[in-house]
Amino acid sequence: LMIYIPEKRIWIDKYEVSWGKYIGELSSIENEYTAVAEYEDAVRYCNKYGFRLPRVDEWEYAAGKGKYTYPWGNESPLGPAEQGEWRANFDTLAGNVDRDGYTRQAAPVKSFEKFSSPFGAVNMAGNVWEWVQGKVLKGGDFLSSGEDLKVVNSREGKELDRNGFRCVRKQN
């Protein structure tokens, strides 16, 4: 499922690539968790289907439309939303253990849908770091601090076990 972003003339995955999509098997709940991959494997996966990893500017625009601090807006992720719901899966080493519903692990790809980006892309903050072109990681993960969840924050890519990805394609 992809979302169109007219300003960038791209389609972007609504969800992080799940294990089910990655291995081509959709039969169990475990397969709905984010696939973790090294950079070259993520590139290979996207290319296999005629897609590519997003550029930094495309990812950031899809996450915050060029005006938001976080995908859900400018409100801090360091507390629950008005209804007592957490906006992202993050910071489990600094006291957010269990409060967001996930204990030191990634959440299913459809979690936190209520706090998606302005375009409807889910989990663009927290959960797993996401590969973008140039071996850059965006979005933070379930061990990240709130600072890592800011749309404009990036870090140099390292082959960790918490890196996922989503694909994009240009409008035809």
CSV table of C-alpha atoms in Angstrom, one decimal:
chain,number,residue,atom,x,y,z
A,1,LEU,CA,0.0,0.0,0.0
A,2,MET,CA,1.6,3.3,-1.1
A,3,ILE,CA,0.6,6.9,-0.6
A,4,TYR,CA,1.0,9.6,-3.2
A,5,ILE,CA,2.9,12.8,-2.3
A,6,PRO,CA,2.2,15.3,-5.1
A,7,GLU,CA,4.7,17.9,-4.1
A,8,LYS,CA,7.5,15.4,-4.5
A,9,ARG,CA,5.8,13.4,-7.3
A,10,ILE,CA,6.5,10.1,-5.5
A,11,TRP,CA,4.6,7.2,-4.0
A,12,ILE,CA,5.9,6.0,-0.6
A,13,ASP,CA,5.0,2.9,1.4
A,14,LYS,CA,2.4,3.6,4.0
A,15,TYR,CA,4.0,1.1,6.3
A,16,GLU,CA,7.6,0.0,6.9
A,17,VAL,CA,8.3,-3.2,4.9
A,18,SER,CA,7.2,-6.1,7.1
A,19,TRP,CA,8.8,-9.5,7.4
A,20,GLY,CA,5.8,-10.9,5.6
A,21,LYS,CA,6.4,-8.7,2.6
A,22,TYR,CA,10.1,-9.1,2.8
A,23,ILE,CA,10.1,-12.9,2.7
A,24,GLY,CA,6.8,-13.2,0.7
A,25,GLU,CA,4.9,-15.0,3.4
A,26,LEU,CA,1.8,-13.5,5.0
A,27,SER,CA,0.5,-16.3,7.1
A,28,SER,CA,1.5,-15.4,10.7
A,29,ILE,CA,1.3,-12.4,13.1
A,30,GLU,CA,5.1,-12.3,13.4
A,31,ASN,CA,5.3,-11.4,9.8
A,32,GLU,CA,3.5,-8.1,10.5
A,33,TYR,CA,6.6,-6.8,12.3
A,34,THR,CA,9.1,-4.6,10.6
A,35,ALA,CA,11.7,-6.4,8.5
A,36,VAL,CA,15.2,-5.5,9.6
A,37,ALA,CA,17.9,-5.4,6.8
A,38,GLU,CA,21.3,-4.2,6.0
A,39,TYR,CA,21.5,-1.2,3.6
A,40,GLU,CA,22.4,-3.3,0.5
A,41,ASP,CA,19.6,-5.8,1.2
A,42,ALA,CA,17.0,-2.9,1.5
A,43,VAL,CA,18.2,-1.5,-1.8
A,44,ARG,CA,18.0,-4.9,-3.5
A,45,TYR,CA,14.5,-5.5,-2.2
A,46,CYS,CA,13.3,-2.1,-3.5
A,47,ASN,CA,15.0,-2.6,-6.8
A,48,LYS,CA,13.4,-6.1,-7.2
A,49,TYR,CA,10.0,-4.5,-7.4
A,50,GLY,CA,11.0,-1.4,-9.4
A,51,PHE,CA,11.2,0.9,-6.4
A,52,ARG,CA,14.0,2.5,-4.6
A,53,LEU,CA,14.8,3.9,-1.1
A,54,PRO,CA,13.7,7.4,-0.5
A,55,ARG,CA,16.1,10.3,-0.7
A,56,VAL,CA,16.6,12.2,2.6
A,57,ASP,CA,14.5,15.2,1.4
A,58,GLU,CA,11.7,12.9,0.2
A,59,TRP,CA,11.6,10.9,3.5
A,60,GLU,CA,11.6,14.2,5.5
A,61,TYR,CA,8.8,15.7,3.5
A,62,ALA,CA,6.7,12.5,3.7
A,63,ALA,CA,7.3,12.5,7.5
A,64,GLY,CA,6.5,16.2,8.2
A,65,LYS,CA,5.4,18.0,5.1
A,66,GLY,CA,8.2,20.5,5.6
A,67,LYS,CA,6.6,22.1,8.6
A,68,TYR,CA,6.3,19.6,11.5
A,69,THR,CA,8.8,18.7,14.1
A,70,TYR,CA,7.5,15.2,14.4
A,71,PRO,CA,5.2,13.2,12.0
A,72,TRP,CA,2.1,13.9,14.1
A,73,GLY,CA,2.8,17.6,14.5
A,74,ASN,CA,4.9,19.7,16.9
A,75,GLU,CA,3.8,18.1,20.2
A,76,SER,CA,6.6,16.4,22.2
A,77,PRO,CA,6.7,12.6,22.1
A,78,LEU,CA,7.7,12.6,25.7
A,79,GLY,CA,4.2,12.1,27.0
A,80,PRO,CA,1.0,10.5,26.0
A,81,ALA,CA,-1.5,12.3,23.7
A,82,GLU,CA,-4.6,13.8,25.1
A,83,GLN,CA,-6.4,10.4,25.2
A,84,GLY,CA,-3.4,8.9,27.1
A,85,GLU,CA,-2.0,7.1,24.0
A,86,TRP,CA,1.6,7.2,23.1
A,87,ARG,CA,2.5,8.7,19.8
A,88,ALA,CA,5.4,6.4,19.0
A,89,ASN,CA,7.4,3.3,20.1
A,90,PHE,CA,10.6,4.8,21.5
A,91,ASP,CA,12.9,5.5,24.5
A,92,THR,CA,12.5,2.1,26.2
A,93,LEU,CA,15.9,2.4,27.9
A,94,ALA,CA,15.0,5.7,29.6
A,95,GLY,CA,11.8,5.0,31.3
A,96,ASN,CA,9.2,4.4,28.6
A,97,VAL,CA,9.2,0.7,29.1
A,98,ASP,CA,5.7,-0.8,28.6
A,99,ARG,CA,3.9,2.6,28.5
A,100,ASP,CA,3.8,2.6,24.7
A,101,GLY,CA,2.8,-1.1,24.7
A,102,TYR,CA,6.1,-2.6,23.6
A,103,THR,CA,8.9,-3.7,25.8
A,104,ARG,CA,12.3,-3.2,24.2
A,105,GLN,CA,11.1,-4.4,20.8
A,106,ALA,CA,9.7,-3.1,17.5
A,107,ALA,CA,6.0,-2.8,17.2
A,108,PRO,CA,3.9,-4.2,14.3
A,109,VAL,CA,4.0,-2.1,11.2
A,110,LYS,CA,0.4,-0.9,11.6
A,111,SER,CA,1.0,0.4,15.2
A,112,PHE,CA,0.5,4.1,16.1
A,113,GLU,CA,-1.5,4.7,12.9
A,114,LYS,CA,-3.4,7.4,14.6
A,115,PHE,CA,-0.1,9.4,14.9
A,116,SER,CA,1.0,9.0,11.3
A,117,SER,CA,2.5,11.6,9.1
A,118,PRO,CA,0.4,14.4,7.3
A,119,PHE,CA,0.2,12.0,4.3
A,120,GLY,CA,-0.7,9.0,6.4
A,121,ALA,CA,2.7,7.2,6.5
A,122,VAL,CA,2.8,5.1,9.7
A,123,ASN,CA,5.7,4.7,12.2
A,124,MET,CA,8.0,7.3,10.6
A,125,ALA,CA,9.1,8.2,14.2
A,126,GLY,CA,10.3,5.5,16.5
A,127,ASN,CA,9.9,1.7,16.0
A,128,VAL,CA,13.0,1.1,13.8
A,129,TRP,CA,15.5,3.4,12.1
A,130,GLU,CA,14.7,3.6,8.4
A,131,TRP,CA,17.3,3.5,5.6
A,132,VAL,CA,17.3,6.2,3.0
A,133,GLN,CA,19.6,6.8,0.1
A,134,GLY,CA,23.3,7.3,1.0
A,135,LYS,CA,23.3,4.9,3.9
A,136,VAL,CA,21.6,7.4,6.1
A,137,LEU,CA,19.1,6.5,8.9
A,138,LYS,CA,16.0,8.4,9.7
A,139,GLY,CA,13.2,8.3,12.3
A,140,GLY,CA,14.7,6.8,15.4
A,141,ASP,CA,13.8,3.4,16.9
A,142,PHE,CA,12.4,1.8,20.0
A,143,LEU,CA,15.6,2.5,21.9
A,144,SER,CA,15.9,6.1,20.8
A,145,SER,CA,15.5,9.3,22.8
A,146,GLY,CA,12.7,11.8,21.8
A,147,GLU,CA,15.3,13.9,20.0
A,148,ASP,CA,16.0,11.1,17.5
A,149,LEU,CA,12.3,11.2,16.5
A,150,LYS,CA,12.5,14.7,15.0
A,151,VAL,CA,11.8,14.7,11.3
A,152,VAL,CA,15.1,16.5,10.4
A,153,ASN,CA,17.4,14.3,12.5
A,154,SER,CA,19.5,11.8,10.8
A,155,ARG,CA,22.4,9.6,11.6
A,156,GLU,CA,25.1,7.8,9.7
A,157,GLY,CA,24.0,4.3,8.8
A,158,LYS,CA,25.5,1.5,10.7
A,159,GLU,CA,24.6,-2.2,10.2
A,160,LEU,CA,22.6,-2.6,13.4
A,161,ASP,CA,19.8,-5.1,14.0
A,162,ARG,CA,17.1,-2.3,14.3
A,163,ASN,CA,17.2,-0.9,10.7
A,164,GLY,CA,14.1,-1.2,8.6
A,165,PHE,CA,13.0,0.6,5.4
A,166,ARG,CA,10.2,1.7,3.2
A,167,CYS,CA,10.3,2.1,-0.6
A,168,VAL,CA,9.3,4.8,-3.0
A,169,ARG,CA,8.6,5.1,-6.7
A,170,LYS,CA,8.3,8.1,-9.0
A,171,GLN,CA,5.0,9.0,-10.5
A,172,ASN,CA,4.7,7.7,-14.0
